[in-house]
Amino acid sequence: MSIKTVAHINLRGNAREALEFYRSVFGGDLVAVTYADLQAVAEPKEADQLSWGQVTSPSGFHIMAFDVPSAQPYDQGVSSYFVSVRGADADEISRYWHKLREGATIVSDLAPSAWAPLYGMLTDRFGVTWTLDVATEYVPS
């Protein structure tokens, strides 16, 4: 038996835009199901918002998102989660970084760190904080 953990981002009205952006960064396929598709429209202006969506790519990237309806409370919080993208190839991680940083606030620029050959953190234009790094096996001294 095996499991897979996937980040699921809760947004308010821009989940499709976020998933389209992430697809432009990581490639892959976008699946988007609206409240109208499910015949679950509570507020007519939210009919085309996402009840469920995801991007999956052949490289293994997978993220999900939906639009929290206006009838439900929504608080994105401060530092409530990060999405971590780890890989062994510095060029691949650098490509993702350069695409994700469009419109982002850089928290820590992509550079060598004490624990990884490359590490960076940014908060994208949707308020999602990402960490990208080149994974190495940690061996305590």
PDB file of C-alpha atoms in Angstrom, residues 12-115:
ATOM      1  CA  ARG A  12     -11.298  33.094  -3.031  1.00  0.00           C
ATOM      2  CA  GLY A  13     -12.295  33.624  -6.644  1.00  0.00           C
ATOM      3  CA  ASN A  14      -8.997  33.060  -8.446  1.00  0.00           C
ATOM      4  CA  ALA A  15      -8.316  29.310  -8.186  1.00  0.00           C
ATOM      5  CA  ARG A  16      -8.542  28.790 -11.967  1.00  0.00           C
ATOM      6  CA  GLU A  17      -6.105  31.640 -12.594  1.00  0.00           C
ATOM      7  CA  ALA A  18      -3.701  30.183 -10.023  1.00  0.00           C
ATOM      8  CA  LEU A  19      -3.886  26.673 -11.501  1.00  0.00           C
ATOM      9  CA  GLU A  20      -3.388  28.019 -15.036  1.00  0.00           C
ATOM     10  CA  PHE A  21      -0.310  29.876 -13.803  1.00  0.00           C
ATOM     11  CA  TYR A  22       1.073  26.767 -12.089  1.00  0.00           C
ATOM     12  CA  ARG A  23       0.495  24.772 -15.275  1.00  0.00           C
ATOM     13  CA  SER A  24       2.505  27.410 -17.178  1.00  0.00           C
ATOM     14  CA  VAL A  25       5.343  26.929 -14.688  1.00  0.00           C
ATOM     15  CA  PHE A  26       5.382  23.139 -14.256  1.00  0.00           C
ATOM     16  CA  GLY A  27       3.575  21.938 -17.392  1.00  0.00           C
ATOM     17  CA  GLY A  28       1.041  19.149 -17.284  1.00  0.00           C
ATOM     18  CA  ASP A  29      -2.716  18.898 -17.395  1.00  0.00           C
ATOM     19  CA  LEU A  30      -5.331  21.101 -15.780  1.00  0.00           C
ATOM     20  CA  VAL A  31      -8.684  19.741 -14.661  1.00  0.00           C
ATOM     21  CA  ALA A  32     -11.231  22.342 -13.551  1.00  0.00           C
ATOM     22  CA  VAL A  33     -14.739  21.631 -12.267  1.00  0.00           C
ATOM     23  CA  THR A  34     -16.964  24.640 -11.578  1.00  0.00           C
ATOM     24  CA  TYR A  35     -19.869  24.972  -9.200  1.00  0.00           C
ATOM     25  CA  ALA A  36     -22.075  25.209 -12.315  1.00  0.00           C
ATOM     26  CA  ASP A  37     -20.665  21.917 -13.629  1.00  0.00           C
ATOM     27  CA  LEU A  38     -21.786  20.259 -10.391  1.00  0.00           C
ATOM     28  CA  GLN A  39     -25.117  22.094 -10.332  1.00  0.00           C
ATOM     29  CA  ALA A  40     -24.105  23.404  -6.905  1.00  0.00           C
ATOM     30  CA  VAL A  41     -24.377  27.147  -7.467  1.00  0.00           C
ATOM     31  CA  ALA A  42     -25.312  28.972  -4.270  1.00  0.00           C
ATOM     32  CA  GLU A  43     -24.346  32.447  -5.497  1.00  0.00           C
ATOM     33  CA  PRO A  44     -24.873  33.104  -9.243  1.00  0.00           C
ATOM     34  CA  LYS A  45     -21.743  35.285  -9.566  1.00  0.00           C
ATOM     35  CA  GLU A  46     -19.670  32.295  -8.350  1.00  0.00           C
ATOM     36  CA  ALA A  47     -21.055  29.774 -10.881  1.00  0.00           C
ATOM     37  CA  ASP A  48     -17.813  29.675 -12.905  1.00  0.00           C
ATOM     38  CA  GLN A  49     -15.545  29.474  -9.876  1.00  0.00           C
ATOM     39  CA  LEU A  50     -13.852  26.174  -9.103  1.00  0.00           C
ATOM     40  CA  SER A  51     -15.405  23.620  -6.845  1.00  0.00           C
ATOM     41  CA  TRP A  52     -12.410  21.409  -7.582  1.00  0.00           C
ATOM     42  CA  GLY A  53      -9.317  21.704  -9.724  1.00  0.00           C
ATOM     43  CA  GLN A  54      -5.856  20.284 -10.108  1.00  0.00           C
ATOM     44  CA  VAL A  55      -2.681  20.376 -12.166  1.00  0.00           C
ATOM     45  CA  THR A  56      -0.645  17.209 -12.635  1.00  0.00           C
ATOM     46  CA  SER A  57       2.515  16.910 -14.700  1.00  0.00           C
ATOM     47  CA  PRO A  58       4.585  13.986 -15.954  1.00  0.00           C
ATOM     48  CA  SER A  59       7.474  15.165 -13.745  1.00  0.00           C
ATOM     49  CA  GLY A  60       5.395  14.373 -10.640  1.00  0.00           C
ATOM     50  CA  PHE A  61       4.114  17.868  -9.835  1.00  0.00           C
ATOM     51  CA  HIS A  62       0.568  17.790  -8.430  1.00  0.00           C
ATOM     52  CA  ILE A  63      -1.422  20.559  -6.783  1.00  0.00           C
ATOM     53  CA  MET A  64      -5.113  21.053  -6.132  1.00  0.00           C
ATOM     54  CA  ALA A  65      -7.172  24.201  -5.538  1.00  0.00           C
ATOM     55  CA  PHE A  66     -10.718  25.460  -5.176  1.00  0.00           C
ATOM     56  CA  ASP A  67     -12.578  28.697  -4.598  1.00  0.00           C
ATOM     57  CA  VAL A  68     -14.034  28.992  -1.114  1.00  0.00           C
ATOM     58  CA  PRO A  69     -17.628  30.203  -1.622  1.00  0.00           C
ATOM     59  CA  SER A  70     -18.498  33.637  -0.240  1.00  0.00           C
ATOM     60  CA  ALA A  71     -21.045  32.028   2.111  1.00  0.00           C
ATOM     61  CA  GLN A  72     -18.172  30.281   3.930  1.00  0.00           C
ATOM     62  CA  PRO A  73     -15.560  31.974   6.108  1.00  0.00           C
ATOM     63  CA  TYR A  74     -12.161  32.368   4.495  1.00  0.00           C
ATOM     64  CA  ASP A  75      -8.938  33.383   6.172  1.00  0.00           C
ATOM     65  CA  GLN A  76      -5.758  32.601   4.297  1.00  0.00           C
ATOM     66  CA  GLY A  77      -3.803  33.124   7.489  1.00  0.00           C
ATOM     67  CA  VAL A  78      -0.203  34.156   7.821  1.00  0.00           C
ATOM     68  CA  SER A  79       2.397  31.492   7.082  1.00  0.00           C
ATOM     69  CA  SER A  80      -0.266  28.809   7.454  1.00  0.00           C
ATOM     70  CA  TYR A  81       1.429  26.583   4.864  1.00  0.00           C
ATOM     71  CA  PHE A  82       4.183  26.442   2.246  1.00  0.00           C
ATOM     72  CA  VAL A  83       4.213  24.402  -0.937  1.00  0.00           C
ATOM     73  CA  SER A  84       7.603  22.714  -1.233  1.00  0.00           C
ATOM     74  CA  VAL A  85       9.055  21.662  -4.583  1.00  0.00           C
ATOM     75  CA  ARG A  86      12.135  19.492  -4.228  1.00  0.00           C
ATOM     76  CA  GLY A  87      14.236  17.937  -6.940  1.00  0.00           C
ATOM     77  CA  ALA A  88      17.679  16.600  -7.669  1.00  0.00           C
ATOM     78  CA  ASP A  89      18.322  18.691 -10.793  1.00  0.00           C
ATOM     79  CA  ALA A  90      19.446  22.286 -10.177  1.00  0.00           C
ATOM     80  CA  ASP A  91      18.570  23.365 -13.728  1.00  0.00           C
ATOM     81  CA  GLU A  92      15.002  22.062 -13.391  1.00  0.00           C
ATOM     82  CA  ILE A  93      14.492  23.756 -10.004  1.00  0.00           C
ATOM     83  CA  SER A  94      15.952  27.007 -11.400  1.00  0.00           C
ATOM     84  CA  ARG A  95      13.530  26.920 -14.369  1.00  0.00           C
ATOM     85  CA  TYR A  96      10.548  26.551 -12.029  1.00  0.00           C
ATOM     86  CA  TRP A  97      11.883  29.318  -9.787  1.00  0.00           C
ATOM     87  CA  HIS A  98      12.276  31.808 -12.625  1.00  0.00           C
ATOM     88  CA  LYS A  99       8.717  31.178 -13.808  1.00  0.00           C
ATOM     89  CA  LEU A 100       7.130  31.231 -10.329  1.00  0.00           C
ATOM     90  CA  ARG A 101       8.738  34.532  -9.401  1.00  0.00           C
ATOM     91  CA  GLU A 102       6.614  36.425 -11.959  1.00  0.00           C
ATOM     92  CA  GLY A 103       4.701  38.921  -9.802  1.00  0.00           C
ATOM     93  CA  ALA A 104       6.013  37.286  -6.604  1.00  0.00           C
ATOM     94  CA  THR A 105       7.568  38.666  -3.445  1.00  0.00           C
ATOM     95  CA  ILE A 106      10.954  37.047  -2.903  1.00  0.00           C
ATOM     96  CA  VAL A 107      11.438  35.919   0.690  1.00  0.00           C
ATOM     97  CA  SER A 108      14.819  34.262   0.107  1.00  0.00           C
ATOM     98  CA  ASP A 109      16.422  34.337  -3.344  1.00  0.00           C
ATOM     99  CA  LEU A 110      17.340  31.027  -4.965  1.00  0.00           C
ATOM    100  CA  ALA A 111      20.934  30.424  -3.893  1.00  0.00           C
ATOM    101  CA  PRO A 112      23.135  27.900  -2.097  1.00  0.00           C
ATOM    102  CA  SER A 113      22.220  27.442   1.553  1.00  0.00           C
ATOM    103  CA  ALA A 114      23.646  25.626   4.553  1.00  0.00           C
ATOM    104  CA  TRP A 115      21.328  22.653   3.923  1.00  0.00           C
TER     105      TRP A 115
END
